[in-house]
Coordinates of C-alpha atoms and ligand atoms in Angstrom, one line a residue:
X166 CA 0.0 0.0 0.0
X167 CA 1.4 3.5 -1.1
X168 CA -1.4 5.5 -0.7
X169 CA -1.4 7.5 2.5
X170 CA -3.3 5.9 5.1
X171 CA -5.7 7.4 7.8
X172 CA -6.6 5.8 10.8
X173 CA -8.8 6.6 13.3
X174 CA -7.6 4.9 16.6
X175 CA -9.5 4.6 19.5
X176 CA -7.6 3.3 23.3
X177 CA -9.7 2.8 26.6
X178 CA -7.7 -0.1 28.3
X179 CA -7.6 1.2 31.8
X180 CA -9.3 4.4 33.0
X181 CA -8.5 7.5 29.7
X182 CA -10.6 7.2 27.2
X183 CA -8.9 8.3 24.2
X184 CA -9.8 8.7 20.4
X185 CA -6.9 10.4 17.5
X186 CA -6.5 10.8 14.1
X187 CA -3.1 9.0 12.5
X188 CA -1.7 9.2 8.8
X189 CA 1.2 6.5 8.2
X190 CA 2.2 5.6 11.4
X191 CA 3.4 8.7 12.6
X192 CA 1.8 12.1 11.7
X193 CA -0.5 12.3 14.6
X194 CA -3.3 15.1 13.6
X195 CA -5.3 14.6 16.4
X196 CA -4.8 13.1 20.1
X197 CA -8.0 13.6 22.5
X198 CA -7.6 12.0 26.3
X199 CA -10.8 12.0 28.6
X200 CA -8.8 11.2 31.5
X201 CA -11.2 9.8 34.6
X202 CA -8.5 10.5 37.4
X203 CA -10.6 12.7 39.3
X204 CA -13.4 10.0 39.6
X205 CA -10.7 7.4 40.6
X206 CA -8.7 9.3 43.5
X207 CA -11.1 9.6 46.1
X208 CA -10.7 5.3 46.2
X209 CA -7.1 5.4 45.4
X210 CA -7.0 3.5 42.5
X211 CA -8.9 2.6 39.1
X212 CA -12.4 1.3 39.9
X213 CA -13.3 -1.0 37.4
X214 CA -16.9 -1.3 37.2
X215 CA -16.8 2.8 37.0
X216 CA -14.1 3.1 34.7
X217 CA -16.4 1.0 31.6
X218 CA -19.3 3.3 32.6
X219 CA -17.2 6.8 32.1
X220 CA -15.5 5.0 29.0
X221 CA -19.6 4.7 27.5
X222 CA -19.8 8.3 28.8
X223 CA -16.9 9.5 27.0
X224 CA -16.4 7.6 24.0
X225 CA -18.7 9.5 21.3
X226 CA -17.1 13.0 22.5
X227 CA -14.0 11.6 22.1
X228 CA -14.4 10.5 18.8
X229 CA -16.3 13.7 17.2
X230 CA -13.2 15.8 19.0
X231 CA -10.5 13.6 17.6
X232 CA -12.1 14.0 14.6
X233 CA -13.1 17.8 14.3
X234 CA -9.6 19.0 15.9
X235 CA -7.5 16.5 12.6
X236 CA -9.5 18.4 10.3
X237 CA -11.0 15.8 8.4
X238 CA -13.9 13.1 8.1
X239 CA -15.3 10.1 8.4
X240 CA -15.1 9.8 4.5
X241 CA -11.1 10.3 5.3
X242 CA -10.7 7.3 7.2
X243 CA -9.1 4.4 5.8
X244 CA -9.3 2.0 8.6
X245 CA -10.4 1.8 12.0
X246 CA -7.9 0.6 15.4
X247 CA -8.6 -0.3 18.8
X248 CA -6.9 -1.8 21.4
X249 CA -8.1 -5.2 22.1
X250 CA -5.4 -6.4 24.9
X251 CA -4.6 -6.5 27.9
X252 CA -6.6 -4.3 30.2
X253 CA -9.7 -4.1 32.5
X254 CA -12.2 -6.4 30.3
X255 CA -15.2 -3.7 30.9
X256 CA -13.0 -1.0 29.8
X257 CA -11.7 -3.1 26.2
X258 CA -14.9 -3.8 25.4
X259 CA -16.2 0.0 25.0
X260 CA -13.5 0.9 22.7
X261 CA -13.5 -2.2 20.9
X262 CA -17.2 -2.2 19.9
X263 CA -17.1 1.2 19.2
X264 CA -14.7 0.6 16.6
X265 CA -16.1 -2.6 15.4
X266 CA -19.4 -0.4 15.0
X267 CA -17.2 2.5 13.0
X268 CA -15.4 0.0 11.0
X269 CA -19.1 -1.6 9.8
X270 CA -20.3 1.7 9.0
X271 CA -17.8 3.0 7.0
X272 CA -17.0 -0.5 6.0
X273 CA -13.3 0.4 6.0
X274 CA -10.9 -2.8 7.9
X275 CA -10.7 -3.2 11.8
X276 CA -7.2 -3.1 13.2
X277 CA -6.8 -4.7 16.4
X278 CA -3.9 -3.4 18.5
X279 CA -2.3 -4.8 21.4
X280 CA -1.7 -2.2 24.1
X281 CA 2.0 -2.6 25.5
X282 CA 3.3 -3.2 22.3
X283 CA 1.9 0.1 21.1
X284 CA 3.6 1.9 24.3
X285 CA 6.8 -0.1 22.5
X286 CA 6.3 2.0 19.4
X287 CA 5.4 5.7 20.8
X288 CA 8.4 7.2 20.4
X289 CA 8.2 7.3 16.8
X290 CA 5.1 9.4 17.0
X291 CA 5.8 12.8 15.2
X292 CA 9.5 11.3 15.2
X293 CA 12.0 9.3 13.4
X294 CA 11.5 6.5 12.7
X295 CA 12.6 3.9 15.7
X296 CA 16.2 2.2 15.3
X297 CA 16.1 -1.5 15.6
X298 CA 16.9 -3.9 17.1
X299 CA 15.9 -2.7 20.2
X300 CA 15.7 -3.0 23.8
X301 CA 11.9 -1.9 25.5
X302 CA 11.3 -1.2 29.1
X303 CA 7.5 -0.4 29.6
X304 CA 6.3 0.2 33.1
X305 CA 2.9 1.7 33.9
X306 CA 0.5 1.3 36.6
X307 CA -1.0 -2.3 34.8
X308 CA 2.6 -3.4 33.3
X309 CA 6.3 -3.8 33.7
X310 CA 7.7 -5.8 30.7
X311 CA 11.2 -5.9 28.8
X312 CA 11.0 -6.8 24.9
X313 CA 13.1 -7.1 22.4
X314 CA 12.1 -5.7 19.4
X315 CA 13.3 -5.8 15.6
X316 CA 10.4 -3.8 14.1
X317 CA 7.4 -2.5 15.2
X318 CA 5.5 -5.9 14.8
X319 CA 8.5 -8.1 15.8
X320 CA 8.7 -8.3 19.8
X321 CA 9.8 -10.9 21.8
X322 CA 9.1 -10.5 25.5
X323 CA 12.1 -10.4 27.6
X324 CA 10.9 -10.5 31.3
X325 CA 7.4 -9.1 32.9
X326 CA 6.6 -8.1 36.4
X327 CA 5.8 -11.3 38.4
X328 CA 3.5 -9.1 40.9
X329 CA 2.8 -5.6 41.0
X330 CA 3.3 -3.2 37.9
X331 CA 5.8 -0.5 38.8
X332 CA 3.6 2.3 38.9
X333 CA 1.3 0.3 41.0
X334 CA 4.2 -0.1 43.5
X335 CA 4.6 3.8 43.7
X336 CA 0.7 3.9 43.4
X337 CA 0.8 2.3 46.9
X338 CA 3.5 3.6 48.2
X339 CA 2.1 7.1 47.9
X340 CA -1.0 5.8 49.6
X341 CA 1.4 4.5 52.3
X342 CA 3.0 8.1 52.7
X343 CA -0.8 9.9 52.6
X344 CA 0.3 11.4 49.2
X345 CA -2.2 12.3 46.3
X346 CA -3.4 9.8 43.4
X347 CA -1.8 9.0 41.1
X348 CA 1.5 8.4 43.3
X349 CA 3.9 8.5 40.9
X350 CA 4.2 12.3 39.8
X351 CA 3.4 12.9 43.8
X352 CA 6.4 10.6 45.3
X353 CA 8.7 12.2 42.1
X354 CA 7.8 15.3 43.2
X355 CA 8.8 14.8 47.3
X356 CA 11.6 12.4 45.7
X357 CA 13.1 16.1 44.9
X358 CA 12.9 17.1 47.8
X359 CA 14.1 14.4 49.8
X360 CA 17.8 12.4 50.7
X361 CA 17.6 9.2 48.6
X362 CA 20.3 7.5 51.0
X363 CA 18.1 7.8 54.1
X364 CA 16.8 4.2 53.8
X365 CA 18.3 1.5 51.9
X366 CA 15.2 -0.2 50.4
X367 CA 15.5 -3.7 48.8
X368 CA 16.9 -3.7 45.0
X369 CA 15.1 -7.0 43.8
X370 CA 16.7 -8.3 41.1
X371 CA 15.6 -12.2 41.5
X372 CA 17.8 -15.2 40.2
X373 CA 20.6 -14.9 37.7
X374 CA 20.1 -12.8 34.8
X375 CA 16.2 -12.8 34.9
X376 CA 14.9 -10.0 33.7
X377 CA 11.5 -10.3 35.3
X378 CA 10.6 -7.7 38.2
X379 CA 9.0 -8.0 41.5
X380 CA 8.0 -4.9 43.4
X381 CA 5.5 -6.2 46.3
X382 CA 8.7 -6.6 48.0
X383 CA 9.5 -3.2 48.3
X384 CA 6.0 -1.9 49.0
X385 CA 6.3 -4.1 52.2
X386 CA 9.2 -2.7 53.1
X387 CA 8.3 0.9 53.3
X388 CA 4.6 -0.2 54.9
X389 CA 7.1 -1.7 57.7
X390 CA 9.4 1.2 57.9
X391 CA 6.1 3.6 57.8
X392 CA 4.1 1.7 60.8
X393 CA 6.5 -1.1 62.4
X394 CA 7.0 -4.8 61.5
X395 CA 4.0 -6.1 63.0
X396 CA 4.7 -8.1 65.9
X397 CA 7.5 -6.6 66.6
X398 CA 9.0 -5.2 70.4
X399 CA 9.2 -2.0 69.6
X400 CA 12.3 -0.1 71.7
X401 CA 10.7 2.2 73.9
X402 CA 13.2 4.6 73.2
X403 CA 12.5 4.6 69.7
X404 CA 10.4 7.5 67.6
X405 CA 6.8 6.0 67.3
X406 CA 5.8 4.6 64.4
X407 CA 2.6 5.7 61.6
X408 CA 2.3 8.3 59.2
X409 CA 1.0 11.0 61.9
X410 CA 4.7 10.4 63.4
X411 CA 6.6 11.4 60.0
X412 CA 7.1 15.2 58.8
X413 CA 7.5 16.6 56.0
X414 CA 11.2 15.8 55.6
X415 CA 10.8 12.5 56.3
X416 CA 8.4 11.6 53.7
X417 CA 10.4 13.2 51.1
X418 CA 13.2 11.0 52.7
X419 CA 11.3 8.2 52.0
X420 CA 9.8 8.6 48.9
X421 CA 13.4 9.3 47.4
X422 CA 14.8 6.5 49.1
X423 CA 11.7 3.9 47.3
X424 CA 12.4 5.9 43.9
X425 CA 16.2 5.4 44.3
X426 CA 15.5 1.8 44.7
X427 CA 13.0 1.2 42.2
X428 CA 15.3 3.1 39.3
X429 CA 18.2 1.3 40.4
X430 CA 16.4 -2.2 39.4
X431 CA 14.8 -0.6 36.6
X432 CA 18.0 0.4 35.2
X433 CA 20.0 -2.7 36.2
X434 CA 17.6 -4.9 34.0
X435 CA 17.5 -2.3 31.1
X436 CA 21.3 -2.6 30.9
X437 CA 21.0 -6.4 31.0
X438 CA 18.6 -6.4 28.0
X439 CA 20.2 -4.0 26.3
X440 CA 23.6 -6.2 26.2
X441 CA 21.7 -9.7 25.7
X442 CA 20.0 -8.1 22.8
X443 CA 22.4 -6.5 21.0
X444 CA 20.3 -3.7 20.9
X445 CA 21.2 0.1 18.9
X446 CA 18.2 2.1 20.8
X447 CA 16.8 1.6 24.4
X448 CA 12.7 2.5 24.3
X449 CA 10.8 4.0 27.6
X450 CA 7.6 3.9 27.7
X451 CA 4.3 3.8 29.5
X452 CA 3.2 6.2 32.7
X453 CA 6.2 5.7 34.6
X454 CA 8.8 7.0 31.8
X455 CA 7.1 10.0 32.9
X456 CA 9.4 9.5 35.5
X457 CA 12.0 12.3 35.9
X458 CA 14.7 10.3 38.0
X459 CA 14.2 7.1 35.5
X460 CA 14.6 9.2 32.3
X461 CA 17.6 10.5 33.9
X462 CA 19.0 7.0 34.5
X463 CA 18.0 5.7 31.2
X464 CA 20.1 9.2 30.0
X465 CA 23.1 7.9 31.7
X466 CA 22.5 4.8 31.0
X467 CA 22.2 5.3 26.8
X468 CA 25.5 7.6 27.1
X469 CA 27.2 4.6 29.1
X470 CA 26.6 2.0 26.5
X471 CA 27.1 4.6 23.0
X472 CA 22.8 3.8 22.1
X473 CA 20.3 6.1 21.6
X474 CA 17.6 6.4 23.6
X475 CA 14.0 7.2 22.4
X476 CA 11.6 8.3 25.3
X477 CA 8.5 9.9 24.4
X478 CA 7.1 12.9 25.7
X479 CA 5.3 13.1 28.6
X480 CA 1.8 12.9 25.9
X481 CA 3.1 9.7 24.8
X482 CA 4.0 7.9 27.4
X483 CA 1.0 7.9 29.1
X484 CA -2.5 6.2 27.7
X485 CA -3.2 7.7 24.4
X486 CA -5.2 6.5 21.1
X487 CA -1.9 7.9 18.9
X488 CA 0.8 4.7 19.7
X489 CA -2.7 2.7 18.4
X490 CA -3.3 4.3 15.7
X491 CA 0.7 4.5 14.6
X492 CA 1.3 0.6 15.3
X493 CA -1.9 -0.3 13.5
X494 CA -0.8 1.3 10.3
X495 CA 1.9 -1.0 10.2
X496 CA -0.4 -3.8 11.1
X497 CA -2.5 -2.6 8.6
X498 CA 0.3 -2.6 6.0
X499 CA 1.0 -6.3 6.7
X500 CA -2.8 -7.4 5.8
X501 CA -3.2 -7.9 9.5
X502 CA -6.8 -6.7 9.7
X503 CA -9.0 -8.6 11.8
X504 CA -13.0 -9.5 11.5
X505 CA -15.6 -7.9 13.8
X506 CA -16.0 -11.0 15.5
X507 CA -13.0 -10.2 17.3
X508 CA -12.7 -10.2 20.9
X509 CA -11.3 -8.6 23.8
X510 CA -8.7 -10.2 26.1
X511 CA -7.8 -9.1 29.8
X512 CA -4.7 -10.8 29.4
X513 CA -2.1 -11.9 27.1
X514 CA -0.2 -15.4 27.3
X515 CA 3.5 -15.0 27.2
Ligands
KG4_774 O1 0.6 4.1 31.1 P1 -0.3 4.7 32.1 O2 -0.9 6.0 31.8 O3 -1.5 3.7 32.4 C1 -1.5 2.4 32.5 O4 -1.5 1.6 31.5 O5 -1.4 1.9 33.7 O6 0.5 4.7 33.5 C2 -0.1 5.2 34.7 C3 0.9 5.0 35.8 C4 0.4 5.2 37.2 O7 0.7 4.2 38.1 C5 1.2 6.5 37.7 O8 1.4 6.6 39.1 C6 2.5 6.3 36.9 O9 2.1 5.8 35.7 N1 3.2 7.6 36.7 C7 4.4 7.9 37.3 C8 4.7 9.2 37.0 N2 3.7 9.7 36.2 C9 2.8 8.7 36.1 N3 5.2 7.1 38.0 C10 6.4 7.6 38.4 N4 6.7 8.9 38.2 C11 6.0 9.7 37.5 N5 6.3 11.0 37.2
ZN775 ZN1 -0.6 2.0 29.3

């Protein structure tokens, strides 16, 4: 196909409901987000039965804005994306069907995108094109996974977290340390502010060269340095323990402490990747590449080993409907479409 190709690409995996405009992979002419933090902070975390109704809510506005800020119109669309994997089930199933309903309409061909792998290929939105073979850290509040990846379509999954995502770690954590959802722009903000060599948090790195992750480890470490080990004799001598006990300081302490930890694992694995794939570009991606002590790391890290790094901005690297509609052109490219009988998957097999 050498025509230019349209594609209207719709993403509502977790809880931002988002709808944008892409021609060949990476001219993004429109990128709406309905994000539906505010609804999920007062319970500290995504909601699922909530987040599918605001997705319904949202989806049509989405759409018609996507579509009125590129420009163009339906008539202009060669082919319609959505991400059908992995995510909250409720959520995949309003963006799907809303595409599967488009796609009928304008009878134009259904792309089905998977959503980590998209997070893969963000960086080359209004970009370069990526350099492969890579190596691809993404780690967001649903996922941490490593790939490998020789095009945008070829991935081979390296290592994944084998409990809690990343950004659910410093989801928690903030909770643990009474800090605003989401936690991870509040704890990298008080990381700032704060001595990361106050407390020396576990660096997981489990067996050998695994590059799988494990943060609940971590998370139970700072609830025991926050309240106590439970069961414990506490020395009377000792400050007493909780939250209420902590000032100001000492949460920024603590928060740069966990970050210092987290990045140093993050970092560790990336470098291990990066060698055992013999990879010319590291990737970032997902929420927590929003992360301003990680990019640094992955900075250092890139100068270290003479690769470039490709981290996208800030738009990017969190949920968006753009990385769909740019890896499905590619998808598109290489015939696979997919029929409207297609269904929505909470989570992938390795
Ligand atoms: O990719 P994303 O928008 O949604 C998921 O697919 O989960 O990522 C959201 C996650 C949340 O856990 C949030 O706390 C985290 O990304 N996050 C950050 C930062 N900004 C967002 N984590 C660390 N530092 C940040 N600056
Ligand atoms: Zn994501």
């Amino acid at each position: 196909m050498t025509e230019p190709s349209t594609i209207l690409a719709l993403e509502s995996s977790c809880d931002e409901t988002a709808c944008a405009v892409v021609v060949d992979g990476r001219d993004v002419r429109s990128s709406v987000v309905a994000s539906q933090i505010e609804m999920h902070a007062r319970y500290g975390g995504v909601v699922p039965e909530l987040a599918s109704r605001a997705h319904l809510e949202a989806v049509n506005t989405v759409i018609e804005q996507a579509l009125a800020q590129s420009g163009m119109h339906f008539g202009d669309v060669d082919a319609v994306a959505a991400t059908s994997e992995p995510g909250l089930i409720g959520s995949l199933l309003t963006g799907l069907t809303a595409a599967k309903t488009l796609a009928w309409t304008l009878d134009v061909p259904l792309v089905a995108v998977n959503h980590v792998h998209a997070h893969v290929y963000a960086p080359a939105l209004d970009d370069q094109p990526i350099d492969y073979p890579a190596a691809a850290l993404i780690c967001s509040g649903g996922h941490t996974a490593m790939y490998h990846v020789r095009g945008p379509m070829d991935l081979t999954l390296l290592g994944s977290t084998r409990d809690d995502a990343a950004g659910e770690a410093y989801d928690k954590v903030a909770s643990i340390l009474a800090l605003p959802y989401p936690g991870g722009p509040a704890i990298d903000r008080a990381a700032q502010r704060g001595n990361a060599q106050t407390v020396d948090f576990p660096r997981t790195l489990l067996k050998g060269q695994s590059l799988d992750f494990s943060f609940s480890g971590i998370k139970t470490a700072v609830l025991y340095h926050v309240n106590g080990v439970p069961g414990a004799v506490r020395d009377q001598s000792a400050r007493p323990r909780g939250i209420e006990n902590l000032s100001e300081q000492d949460v920024c302490d603590i928060a740069a402490s966990f970050q210092a930890a987290v990045v140093d694992v993050l970092r560790i694995k990336l470098r291990r990747a990066a060698t055992a794939t013999g990879a010319r570009t590291l990737i970032l991606g997902g929420g927590v590449a929003a992360n301003s002590a990680l990019r640094a790391a992955a900075t250092q890290l890139a100068d270290d080993l003479g690769l470039t790094l490709r981290m996208p901005p800030l738009k990017y690297c969190l949920d968006n409907a753009a990385m769909i509609g740019g890896l499905a052109f590619h998808l598109l490219r290489a015939g696979k479409t997919c029929g409207l009988d297609i269904e929505a998957r909470a989570t992938v097999r390795r």
